[in-house]
Amino acid sequence: MIVAMKADASAEEIRNVIDRISGHNLKALNMPGGERTAIGIASAIPPDLRVTLTEMLERLPGVDRVTQVSRAYKLASREFHPADTLVSIKGVTIGGDKVVIAAGPCTIENREQLFEAAKIVKEAGGKLLRGGAFKPRTSPYSFQGLGVEGLRLLKEAGDEFGLVTVTEIMDQHDLDLFLKYADVLQIGARNMQNYPLLTAVGRTNCPVLLKRGPSAMIDEWLLAAEYVLAQGNDQVILCERGVHPLDRDHTRYTLDLSAVPVVKTLSHLPVIVDPSHACGNWKWVSAMSAAAVAAGADGLIIEMHPNPSAAMCDGSQALKPDTFTDLMTRLDAVAGAVGRAMA
Ligand code: PEP
Ligand code: MN
């Protein structure tokens, strides 16, 4: 439910509406706008209270109208927050008119590999450096990442090359550690519905990159974002990374590009695309990167490895440095064609 105040509503009238909402043990959110203030009710309203509450609020001085938010997610919805959310990290803005690229290896393997990747990302115009330190591997016998040492290397490389860092957190108990080393907390596809983890990152003010689970419907994904927003952290970037496929012979997942315009209509949060995990094969990554930018994605997160054939994880989908650099040049024209520019 959203209470739109009149343009000339006084601070006292706004306070009164908030107090009345809180008096019903509901969470009221004060959302000052350019011309007028709106007050949102973030809690679930008991069905028997809905009509009385609407009528009571409509009668209060300073109230223009009360509208119902029809969707299960509220804070993540455009109804609640019509303007695009901009996520800003160290001078890089995601969700504005520029398309932002994050790239780097799937996994941080050693200093040399990561620093070489960072140099290539920087020189090609990427703004974020990705790299996993704690990896969610299907098999417990596969390389699990360098752990804390990987986080330290990532921070060092980010500082040295002036890149914003993004890395996956799997366990909320590691939060303090990640806050010390990472600029953006990635919630991986497997953890999209790990509610304690979503709640924990929601209590920070660190930007969160929330990947879509491969079996998640769009509303489930937005409800996962709602968990983060409901704790007060509004710096959420959504990431489409492919859904369970019909055909596994040629691609790893199926990149759901229609999710980009759909989610940008339903929500104010920025949406980026990970073509690498969707395709599973470097050969399709450039085409799907271009398609994602054409579809209106606010950015891409791409796996790139200085030497993919030697990669410890996801080598088959990693772009070689030359292919990545070439793609970056070609994306300029695609972004321009849809009224955007590369950051
Ligand atoms: C990753 O980004 O390295 C990763 C594991 O991605 P996803 O969670 O999308 O599978
Ligand atoms: Mn990977």
GROMACS .gro file of N, CA, C and O in nm, residues 102-111 113-114 117 128-137 143-155 157 164-170 174 177-178 181-182 184-188 190 209 211 274 277 301-305 311-314 317:
model
  276
  102ALA      N    1   3.175  -0.581  -1.585
  102ALA     CA    2   3.256  -0.650  -1.483
  102ALA      C    3   3.317  -0.770  -1.554
  102ALA      O    4   3.247  -0.837  -1.633
  103ALA      N    5   3.442  -0.797  -1.530
  103ALA     CA    6   3.503  -0.914  -1.593
  103ALA      C    7   3.619  -0.964  -1.508
  103ALA      O    8   3.669  -0.892  -1.421
  104GLY      N    9   3.659  -1.087  -1.537
  104GLY     CA   10   3.769  -1.147  -1.462
  104GLY      C   11   3.750  -1.297  -1.459
  104GLY      O   12   3.653  -1.350  -1.513
  105PRO      N   13   3.841  -1.365  -1.393
  105PRO     CA   14   3.833  -1.511  -1.393
  105PRO      C   15   3.720  -1.563  -1.305
  105PRO      O   16   3.673  -1.493  -1.214
  106CYS      N   17   3.678  -1.684  -1.334
  106CYS     CA   18   3.579  -1.749  -1.247
  106CYS      C   19   3.637  -1.753  -1.106
  106CYS      O   20   3.575  -1.707  -1.012
  107THR      N   21   3.758  -1.806  -1.098
  107THR     CA   22   3.822  -1.828  -0.968
  107THR      C   23   3.958  -1.760  -0.962
  107THR      O   24   4.034  -1.765  -1.061
  108ILE      N   25   3.988  -1.703  -0.848
  108ILE     CA   26   4.122  -1.646  -0.828
  108ILE      C   27   4.215  -1.765  -0.801
  108ILE      O   28   4.193  -1.842  -0.707
  109GLU      N   29   4.316  -1.779  -0.886
  109GLU     CA   30   4.405  -1.895  -0.875
  109GLU      C   31   4.538  -1.858  -0.810
  109GLU      O   32   4.593  -1.932  -0.731
  110ASN      N   33   4.591  -1.745  -0.848
  110ASN     CA   34   4.718  -1.698  -0.790
  110ASN      C   35   4.733  -1.551  -0.827
  110ASN      O   36   4.654  -1.497  -0.906
  111ARG      N   37   4.833  -1.488  -0.771
  111ARG     CA   38   4.854  -1.344  -0.789
  111ARG      C   39   4.875  -1.308  -0.936
  111ARG      O   40   4.813  -1.215  -0.990
  113GLN      N   41   4.795  -1.468  -1.216
  113GLN     CA   42   4.673  -1.483  -1.298
  113GLN      C   43   4.576  -1.368  -1.276
  113GLN      O   44   4.525  -1.307  -1.370
  114LEU      N   45   4.553  -1.333  -1.148
  114LEU     CA   46   4.453  -1.229  -1.118
  114LEU      C   47   4.500  -1.091  -1.165
  114LEU      O   48   4.423  -1.015  -1.224
  117ALA      N   49   4.475  -1.063  -1.536
  117ALA     CA   50   4.334  -1.045  -1.575
  117ALA      C   51   4.289  -0.900  -1.546
  117ALA      O   52   4.224  -0.836  -1.628
  128LEU      N   53   3.465  -0.320  -1.326
  128LEU     CA   54   3.466  -0.408  -1.208
  128LEU      C   55   3.551  -0.531  -1.239
  128LEU      O   56   3.550  -0.581  -1.353
  129LEU      N   57   3.617  -0.578  -1.134
  129LEU     CA   58   3.696  -0.702  -1.145
  129LEU      C   59   3.624  -0.810  -1.068
  129LEU      O   60   3.596  -0.795  -0.949
  130ARG      N   61   3.590  -0.920  -1.138
  130ARG     CA   62   3.527  -1.031  -1.069
  130ARG      C   63   3.632  -1.139  -1.040
  130ARG      O   64   3.734  -1.147  -1.110
  131GLY      N   65   3.604  -1.223  -0.942
  131GLY     CA   66   3.693  -1.335  -0.913
  131GLY      C   67   3.643  -1.403  -0.787
  131GLY      O   68   3.617  -1.337  -0.687
  132GLY      N   69   3.627  -1.535  -0.794
  132GLY     CA   70   3.575  -1.609  -0.679
  132GLY      C   71   3.688  -1.652  -0.587
  132GLY      O   72   3.794  -1.696  -0.633
  133ALA      N   73   3.665  -1.640  -0.456
  133ALA     CA   74   3.763  -1.687  -0.357
  133ALA      C   75   3.705  -1.805  -0.280
  133ALA      O   76   3.775  -1.897  -0.241
  134PHE      N   77   3.574  -1.801  -0.259
  134PHE     CA   78   3.501  -1.913  -0.198
  134PHE      C   79   3.405  -1.962  -0.306
  134PHE      O   80   3.307  -1.895  -0.338
  135LYS      N   81   3.434  -2.075  -0.366
  135LYS     CA   82   3.358  -2.118  -0.484
  135LYS      C   83   3.251  -2.221  -0.450
  135LYS      O   84   3.278  -2.319  -0.379
  136PRO      N   85   3.133  -2.203  -0.506
  136PRO     CA   86   3.028  -2.305  -0.490
  136PRO      C   87   3.047  -2.415  -0.595
  136PRO      O   88   3.000  -2.399  -0.708
  137ARG      N   89   3.117  -2.520  -0.565
  137ARG     CA   90   3.144  -2.623  -0.666
  137ARG      C   91   3.047  -2.739  -0.651
  137ARG      O   92   3.012  -2.778  -0.540
  143PHE      N   93   3.832  -2.794  -0.684
  143PHE     CA   94   3.900  -2.680  -0.620
  143PHE      C   95   3.796  -2.583  -0.563
  143PHE      O   96   3.707  -2.537  -0.636
  144GLN      N   97   3.808  -2.552  -0.436
  144GLN     CA   98   3.705  -2.472  -0.368
  144GLN      C   99   3.740  -2.323  -0.360
  144GLN      O  100   3.666  -2.245  -0.300
  145GLY      N  101   3.853  -2.285  -0.419
  145GLY     CA  102   3.894  -2.144  -0.414
  145GLY      C  103   4.002  -2.123  -0.309
  145GLY      O  104   4.022  -2.207  -0.221
  146LEU      N  105   4.069  -2.008  -0.318
  146LEU     CA  106   4.181  -1.978  -0.227
  146LEU      C  107   4.134  -1.926  -0.092
  146LEU      O  108   4.216  -1.902  -0.003
  147GLY      N  109   4.005  -1.903  -0.077
  147GLY     CA  110   3.954  -1.852   0.051
  147GLY      C  111   4.004  -1.712   0.081
  147GLY      O  112   4.015  -1.628  -0.009
  148VAL      N  113   4.040  -1.688   0.208
  148VAL     CA  114   4.081  -1.553   0.251
  148VAL      C  115   4.196  -1.499   0.167
  148VAL      O  116   4.198  -1.379   0.133
  149GLU      N  117   4.289  -1.585   0.132
  149GLU     CA  118   4.402  -1.541   0.051
  149GLU      C  119   4.352  -1.484  -0.083
  149GLU      O  120   4.402  -1.382  -0.133
  150GLY      N  121   4.249  -1.546  -0.139
  150GLY     CA  122   4.190  -1.497  -0.264
  150GLY      C  123   4.128  -1.359  -0.245
  150GLY      O  124   4.143  -1.271  -0.330
  151LEU      N  125   4.059  -1.340  -0.133
  151LEU     CA  126   3.998  -1.208  -0.107
  151LEU      C  127   4.106  -1.101  -0.095
  151LEU      O  128   4.091  -0.990  -0.145
  152ARG      N  129   4.216  -1.136  -0.029
  152ARG     CA  130   4.326  -1.038  -0.013
  152ARG      C  131   4.383  -1.000  -0.148
  152ARG      O  132   4.407  -0.883  -0.178
  153LEU      N  133   4.403  -1.101  -0.233
  153LEU     CA  134   4.458  -1.074  -0.368
  153LEU      C  135   4.361  -0.988  -0.448
  153LEU      O  136   4.402  -0.895  -0.520
  154LEU      N  137   4.232  -1.014  -0.434
  154LEU     CA  138   4.132  -0.939  -0.509
  154LEU      C  139   4.137  -0.791  -0.469
  154LEU      O  140   4.134  -0.702  -0.554
  155LYS      N  141   4.146  -0.767  -0.340
  155LYS     CA  142   4.150  -0.627  -0.294
  155LYS      C  143   4.277  -0.558  -0.345
  155LYS      O  144   4.272  -0.443  -0.392
  157ALA      N  145   4.449  -0.631  -0.613
  157ALA     CA  146   4.438  -0.606  -0.758
  157ALA      C  147   4.340  -0.492  -0.785
  157ALA      O  148   4.366  -0.406  -0.870
  164VAL      N  149   3.660  -0.175  -0.923
  164VAL     CA  150   3.569  -0.213  -0.816
  164VAL      C  151   3.567  -0.366  -0.813
  164VAL      O  152   3.563  -0.430  -0.919
  165THR      N  153   3.567  -0.426  -0.695
  165THR     CA  154   3.575  -0.573  -0.690
  165THR      C  155   3.441  -0.637  -0.655
  165THR      O  156   3.364  -0.582  -0.576
  166VAL      N  157   3.417  -0.751  -0.716
  166VAL     CA  158   3.294  -0.827  -0.688
  166VAL      C  159   3.330  -0.974  -0.671
  166VAL      O  160   3.404  -1.031  -0.751
  167THR      N  161   3.279  -1.033  -0.562
  167THR     CA  162   3.312  -1.173  -0.533
  167THR      C  163   3.198  -1.237  -0.455
  167THR      O  164   3.125  -1.168  -0.383
  168GLU      N  165   3.186  -1.367  -0.472
  168GLU     CA  166   3.070  -1.437  -0.412
  168GLU      C  167   3.089  -1.471  -0.265
  168GLU      O  168   3.191  -1.529  -0.226
  169ILE      N  169   2.987  -1.438  -0.188
  169ILE     CA  170   2.983  -1.480  -0.046
  169ILE      C  171   2.881  -1.593  -0.035
  169ILE      O  172   2.770  -1.583  -0.088
  170MET      N  173   2.920  -1.701   0.034
  170MET     CA  174   2.828  -1.815   0.044
  170MET      C  175   2.773  -1.832   0.186
  170MET      O  176   2.674  -1.901   0.206
  174ASP      N  177   3.077  -1.528   0.717
  174ASP     CA  178   3.200  -1.470   0.659
  174ASP      C  179   3.183  -1.321   0.628
  174ASP      O  180   3.270  -1.260   0.566
  177LEU      N  181   3.454  -1.055   0.708
  177LEU     CA  182   3.571  -1.078   0.623
  177LEU      C  183   3.550  -1.017   0.484
  177LEU      O  184   3.635  -0.945   0.431
  178PHE      N  185   3.434  -1.043   0.427
  178PHE     CA  186   3.405  -0.991   0.293
  178PHE      C  187   3.397  -0.839   0.294
  178PHE      O  188   3.440  -0.774   0.200
  181TYR      N  189   3.728  -0.683   0.249
  181TYR     CA  190   3.803  -0.697   0.124
  181TYR      C  191   3.727  -0.668  -0.005
  181TYR      O  192   3.790  -0.638  -0.106
  182ALA      N  193   3.594  -0.682  -0.004
  182ALA     CA  194   3.522  -0.674  -0.132
  182ALA      C  195   3.437  -0.547  -0.141
  182ALA      O  196   3.389  -0.497  -0.039
  184VAL      N  197   3.166  -0.531  -0.377
  184VAL     CA  198   3.029  -0.577  -0.406
  184VAL      C  199   3.019  -0.724  -0.362
  184VAL      O  200   3.106  -0.805  -0.394
  185LEU      N  201   2.910  -0.756  -0.291
  185LEU     CA  202   2.889  -0.893  -0.244
  185LEU      C  203   2.801  -0.965  -0.345
  185LEU      O  204   2.688  -0.925  -0.369
  186GLN      N  205   2.856  -1.069  -0.404
  186GLN     CA  206   2.776  -1.147  -0.501
  186GLN      C  207   2.705  -1.260  -0.427
  186GLN      O  208   2.766  -1.334  -0.350
  187ILE      N  209   2.573  -1.269  -0.451
  187ILE     CA  210   2.498  -1.386  -0.403
  187ILE      C  211   2.480  -1.473  -0.525
  187ILE      O  212   2.418  -1.432  -0.624
  188GLY      N  213   2.535  -1.593  -0.521
  188GLY     CA  214   2.534  -1.680  -0.637
  188GLY      C  215   2.396  -1.741  -0.660
  188GLY      O  216   2.307  -1.737  -0.574
  190ARG      N  217   2.300  -2.039  -0.669
  190ARG     CA  218   2.262  -2.146  -0.576
  190ARG      C  219   2.209  -2.092  -0.444
  190ARG      O  220   2.141  -2.162  -0.370
  209LEU      N  221   2.513  -0.800  -0.548
  209LEU     CA  222   2.481  -0.847  -0.683
  209LEU      C  223   2.406  -0.979  -0.665
  209LEU      O  224   2.464  -1.077  -0.620
  211LYS      N  225   2.223  -1.288  -0.807
  211LYS     CA  226   2.199  -1.368  -0.928
  211LYS      C  227   2.064  -1.439  -0.919
  211LYS      O  228   2.019  -1.473  -0.810
  274ASP      N  229   2.490  -1.211  -1.701
  274ASP     CA  230   2.610  -1.295  -1.701
  274ASP      C  231   2.595  -1.395  -1.816
  274ASP      O  232   2.527  -1.496  -1.802
  277HIS      N  233   2.806  -1.790  -1.757
  277HIS     CA  234   2.748  -1.909  -1.694
  277HIS      C  235   2.627  -1.960  -1.770
  277HIS      O  236   2.596  -2.078  -1.767
  301ILE      N  237   2.850  -0.921  -1.663
  301ILE     CA  238   2.959  -0.977  -1.584
  301ILE      C  239   3.009  -1.097  -1.665
  301ILE      O  240   2.933  -1.191  -1.691
  302ILE      N  241   3.135  -1.087  -1.708
  302ILE     CA  242   3.189  -1.181  -1.807
  302ILE      C  243   3.311  -1.253  -1.750
  302ILE      O  244   3.397  -1.189  -1.688
  303GLU      N  245   3.318  -1.383  -1.773
  303GLU     CA  246   3.439  -1.454  -1.732
  303GLU      C  247   3.545  -1.444  -1.840
  303GLU      O  248   3.520  -1.472  -1.958
  304MET      N  249   3.664  -1.401  -1.797
  304MET     CA  250   3.778  -1.385  -1.888
  304MET      C  251   3.901  -1.434  -1.813
  304MET      O  252   3.915  -1.405  -1.693
  305HIS      N  253   3.984  -1.513  -1.881
  305HIS     CA  254   4.101  -1.572  -1.815
  305HIS      C  255   4.223  -1.550  -1.904
  305HIS      O  256   4.211  -1.563  -2.027
  311ALA      N  257   4.272  -2.286  -1.695
  311ALA     CA  258   4.186  -2.239  -1.583
  311ALA      C  259   4.148  -2.355  -1.491
  311ALA      O  260   4.124  -2.467  -1.536
  312MET      N  261   4.140  -2.325  -1.361
  312MET     CA  262   4.103  -2.429  -1.264
  312MET      C  263   3.951  -2.446  -1.255
  312MET      O  264   3.903  -2.540  -1.192
  313CYS      N  265   3.879  -2.353  -1.314
  313CYS     CA  266   3.732  -2.360  -1.305
  313CYS      C  267   3.673  -2.286  -1.424
  313CYS      O  268   3.719  -2.175  -1.457
  314ASP      N  269   3.575  -2.344  -1.489
  314ASP     CA  270   3.500  -2.277  -1.596
  314ASP      C  271   3.584  -2.226  -1.713
  314ASP      O  272   3.549  -2.125  -1.777
  317GLN      N  273   3.419  -2.164  -2.068
  317GLN     CA  274   3.335  -2.047  -2.097
  317GLN      C  275   3.411  -1.915  -2.087
  317GLN      O  276   3.354  -1.809  -2.112
   0.00000   0.00000   0.00000
